């Protein structure tokens, strides 16, 4: 799970140390694992966690940015719990091609249970990317809020490997350029994988003219 951890420093004050760690959760549901195939989907989870010792006060704004690289397309951005009232970048049908930045923000309201961000509370946002090209998706994200005494741990990245597609080609040769009627001749078909990935199963369908049968 991609995790964004929001820490609260000691003293019982209003300082929150915001940090981030990331990983993909591609093994879940219908999303591809790490590595992911070209045109496959991989889901990242961004999680914020208030580790205490103090609760986040009403009015505090939390902002998450996910930086999508050029070789991926954002297919969806989904706050896991609607009641937390995250506002995220709108993703149209067909997705948003990278490079692009996805932003989610919310304001803490300690008077409303679903919008609190007290000690040990977590918030999750799922982002689904499609692998378009290249050998890896280098996805970065950061998190920020006010009164963060340590900014050096606010950014993290996750590299998800992309499998290269198989690239098949077919060539045909004939044993003789011309023959007499009734003479046998041979076609040779050669299938070559020019890609870097093996093909578990392949089929070749040939259509011959009735005169050759």
Tab-separated table of N, CA, C and O in Angstrom, residues 162-207:
chain	number	residue	atom	x	y	z
A	162	UNK	N	7.567	-2.177	-16.019
A	162	UNK	CA	6.653	-2.433	-17.129
A	162	UNK	C	7.237	-3.548	-17.992
A	162	UNK	O	8.395	-3.479	-18.422
A	163	UNK	N	6.433	-4.561	-18.236
A	163	UNK	CA	6.858	-5.651	-19.101
A	163	UNK	C	6.798	-5.221	-20.559
A	163	UNK	O	5.824	-4.599	-20.998
A	164	UNK	N	7.827	-5.561	-21.312
A	164	UNK	CA	7.812	-5.284	-22.741
A	164	UNK	C	6.888	-6.263	-23.442
A	164	UNK	O	6.803	-7.435	-23.074
A	165	UNK	N	6.202	-5.791	-24.468
A	165	UNK	CA	5.333	-6.661	-25.238
A	165	UNK	C	6.138	-7.575	-26.153
A	165	UNK	O	7.249	-7.253	-26.571
A	166	UNK	N	5.570	-8.734	-26.455
A	166	UNK	CA	6.122	-9.559	-27.517
A	166	UNK	C	5.857	-8.871	-28.854
A	166	UNK	O	4.848	-8.200	-29.032
A	167	UNK	N	6.788	-9.015	-29.787
A	167	UNK	CA	6.663	-8.387	-31.104
A	167	UNK	C	6.866	-9.469	-32.154
A	167	UNK	O	7.996	-9.834	-32.484
A	168	UNK	N	5.762	-10.017	-32.668
A	168	UNK	CA	5.828	-11.152	-33.583
A	168	UNK	C	5.841	-10.689	-35.032
A	168	UNK	O	5.150	-9.745	-35.410
A	169	UNK	N	6.662	-11.369	-35.834
A	169	UNK	CA	6.664	-11.135	-37.274
A	169	UNK	C	6.586	-12.477	-37.994
A	169	UNK	O	6.988	-13.519	-37.461
A	170	UNK	N	6.062	-12.459	-39.224
A	170	UNK	CA	5.874	-13.682	-40.012
A	170	UNK	C	6.462	-13.477	-41.403
A	170	UNK	O	6.189	-12.473	-42.061
A	171	UNK	N	7.296	-14.411	-41.821
A	171	UNK	CA	7.844	-14.391	-43.176
A	171	UNK	C	7.484	-15.686	-43.884
A	171	UNK	O	7.316	-16.731	-43.255
A	172	UNK	N	7.358	-15.609	-45.218
A	172	UNK	CA	6.991	-16.770	-46.016
A	172	UNK	C	7.961	-16.916	-47.176
A	172	UNK	O	8.292	-15.934	-47.848
A	173	UNK	N	8.440	-18.115	-47.400
A	173	UNK	CA	9.273	-18.420	-48.558
A	173	UNK	C	8.669	-19.612	-49.283
A	173	UNK	O	7.934	-20.416	-48.710
A	174	UNK	N	9.002	-19.720	-50.564
A	174	UNK	CA	8.499	-20.817	-51.385
A	174	UNK	C	9.679	-21.541	-51.999
A	174	UNK	O	10.714	-20.942	-52.314
A	175	UNK	N	9.565	-22.847	-52.165
A	175	UNK	CA	10.706	-23.661	-52.622
A	175	UNK	C	11.089	-23.397	-54.067
A	175	UNK	O	12.237	-23.622	-54.463
A	176	UNK	N	10.155	-22.900	-54.865
A	176	UNK	CA	10.463	-22.607	-56.267
A	176	UNK	C	9.593	-21.454	-56.724
A	176	UNK	O	8.407	-21.407	-56.402
A	177	UNK	N	10.154	-20.505	-57.488
A	177	UNK	CA	9.350	-19.359	-57.920
A	177	UNK	C	8.255	-19.739	-58.911
A	177	UNK	O	7.233	-19.066	-58.995
A	178	UNK	N	8.468	-20.828	-59.648
A	178	UNK	CA	7.450	-21.289	-60.604
A	178	UNK	C	7.601	-22.796	-60.786
A	178	UNK	O	8.715	-23.337	-60.687
A	179	UNK	N	6.499	-23.469	-61.007
A	179	UNK	CA	6.520	-24.920	-61.173
A	179	UNK	C	5.539	-25.317	-62.274
A	179	UNK	O	4.644	-24.543	-62.652
A	180	UNK	N	5.714	-26.537	-62.767
A	180	UNK	CA	4.772	-27.075	-63.747
A	180	UNK	C	3.512	-27.559	-63.040
A	180	UNK	O	3.526	-27.916	-61.857
A	181	UNK	N	2.419	-27.588	-63.787
A	181	UNK	CA	1.161	-28.069	-63.237
A	181	UNK	C	1.319	-29.499	-62.726
A	181	UNK	O	1.901	-30.348	-63.398
A	182	UNK	N	0.818	-29.746	-61.505
A	182	UNK	CA	0.904	-31.078	-60.916
A	182	UNK	C	2.167	-31.330	-60.137
A	182	UNK	O	2.330	-32.404	-59.538
A	183	UNK	N	3.091	-30.350	-60.109
A	183	UNK	CA	4.348	-30.515	-59.379
A	183	UNK	C	4.189	-29.996	-57.950
A	183	UNK	O	3.574	-28.959	-57.723
A	184	UNK	N	4.743	-30.726	-57.015
A	184	UNK	CA	4.700	-30.286	-55.614
A	184	UNK	C	5.702	-29.168	-55.342
A	184	UNK	O	6.793	-29.129	-55.943
A	185	UNK	N	5.347	-28.293	-54.461
A	185	UNK	CA	6.277	-27.267	-53.991
A	185	UNK	C	5.951	-26.972	-52.526
A	185	UNK	O	4.907	-27.364	-52.017
A	186	UNK	N	6.857	-26.275	-51.838
A	186	UNK	CA	6.746	-26.111	-50.381
A	186	UNK	C	6.775	-24.638	-49.990
A	186	UNK	O	7.650	-23.883	-50.453
A	187	UNK	N	5.808	-24.240	-49.147
A	187	UNK	CA	5.849	-22.947	-48.478
A	187	UNK	C	6.460	-23.138	-47.088
A	187	UNK	O	6.111	-24.077	-46.370
A	188	UNK	N	7.346	-22.234	-46.700
A	188	UNK	CA	7.915	-22.247	-45.348
A	188	UNK	C	7.542	-20.941	-44.652
A	188	UNK	O	7.855	-19.852	-45.151
A	189	UNK	N	6.862	-21.067	-43.521
A	189	UNK	CA	6.466	-19.902	-42.741
A	189	UNK	C	7.323	-19.837	-41.475
A	189	UNK	O	7.445	-20.828	-40.756
A	190	UNK	N	7.904	-18.673	-41.206
A	190	UNK	CA	8.772	-18.490	-40.042
A	190	UNK	C	8.203	-17.387	-39.151
A	190	UNK	O	8.021	-16.244	-39.607
A	191	UNK	N	7.903	-17.735	-37.900
A	191	UNK	CA	7.416	-16.765	-36.923
A	191	UNK	C	8.572	-16.382	-36.004
A	191	UNK	O	9.235	-17.251	-35.425
A	192	UNK	N	8.811	-15.080	-35.856
A	192	UNK	CA	9.919	-14.578	-35.030
A	192	UNK	C	9.384	-13.631	-33.970
A	192	UNK	O	8.552	-12.766	-34.265
A	193	UNK	N	9.846	-13.808	-32.738
A	193	UNK	CA	9.522	-12.890	-31.652
A	193	UNK	C	10.643	-11.861	-31.556
A	193	UNK	O	11.739	-12.157	-31.084
A	194	UNK	N	10.371	-10.631	-32.001
A	194	UNK	CA	11.366	-9.560	-31.969
A	194	UNK	C	11.327	-8.751	-30.678
A	194	UNK	O	12.067	-7.788	-30.522
A	195	UNK	N	10.441	-9.138	-29.760
A	195	UNK	CA	10.337	-8.429	-28.493
A	195	UNK	C	11.219	-9.052	-27.427
A	195	UNK	O	12.037	-9.939	-27.695
A	196	UNK	N	11.032	-8.574	-26.202
A	196	UNK	CA	11.835	-9.062	-25.075
A	196	UNK	C	11.051	-9.985	-24.162
A	196	UNK	O	11.603	-10.513	-23.202
A	197	UNK	N	9.752	-10.171	-24.446
A	197	UNK	CA	8.912	-11.033	-23.621
A	197	UNK	C	8.577	-12.317	-24.357
A	197	UNK	O	8.300	-12.296	-25.556
A	198	UNK	N	8.585	-13.455	-23.673
A	198	UNK	CA	8.180	-14.706	-24.319
A	198	UNK	C	6.677	-14.725	-24.568
A	198	UNK	O	5.909	-14.002	-23.931
A	199	UNK	N	6.250	-15.560	-25.506
A	199	UNK	CA	4.838	-15.749	-25.812
A	199	UNK	C	4.442	-17.126	-25.304
A	199	UNK	O	4.929	-18.139	-25.809
A	200	UNK	N	3.563	-17.208	-24.294
A	200	UNK	CA	3.200	-18.521	-23.751
A	200	UNK	C	2.567	-19.438	-24.791
A	200	UNK	O	2.903	-20.609	-24.882
A	201	UNK	N	1.632	-18.903	-25.585
A	201	UNK	CA	0.946	-19.690	-26.612
A	201	UNK	C	0.744	-18.802	-27.828
A	201	UNK	O	0.351	-17.643	-27.707
A	202	UNK	N	1.027	-19.317	-29.017
A	202	UNK	CA	0.788	-18.559	-30.230
A	202	UNK	C	0.140	-19.448	-31.276
A	202	UNK	O	0.358	-20.664	-31.301
A	203	UNK	N	-0.666	-18.839	-32.135
A	203	UNK	CA	-1.347	-19.562	-33.191
A	203	UNK	C	-1.122	-18.829	-34.506
A	203	UNK	O	-1.116	-17.596	-34.536
A	204	UNK	N	-0.939	-19.578	-35.566
A	204	UNK	CA	-0.813	-19.007	-36.893
A	204	UNK	C	-1.936	-19.546	-37.758
A	204	UNK	O	-2.112	-20.770	-37.876
A	205	UNK	N	-2.706	-18.655	-38.346
A	205	UNK	CA	-3.835	-19.047	-39.194
A	205	UNK	C	-3.465	-18.762	-40.647
A	205	UNK	O	-3.133	-17.635	-40.996
A	206	UNK	N	-3.488	-19.773	-41.471
A	206	UNK	CA	-3.116	-19.657	-42.866
A	206	UNK	C	-4.326	-19.898	-43.755
A	206	UNK	O	-5.092	-20.846	-43.528
A	207	UNK	N	-4.479	-19.069	-44.755
A	207	UNK	CA	-5.534	-19.262	-45.752
A	207	UNK	C	-4.881	-19.511	-47.107
A	207	UNK	O	-4.204	-18.636	-47.635
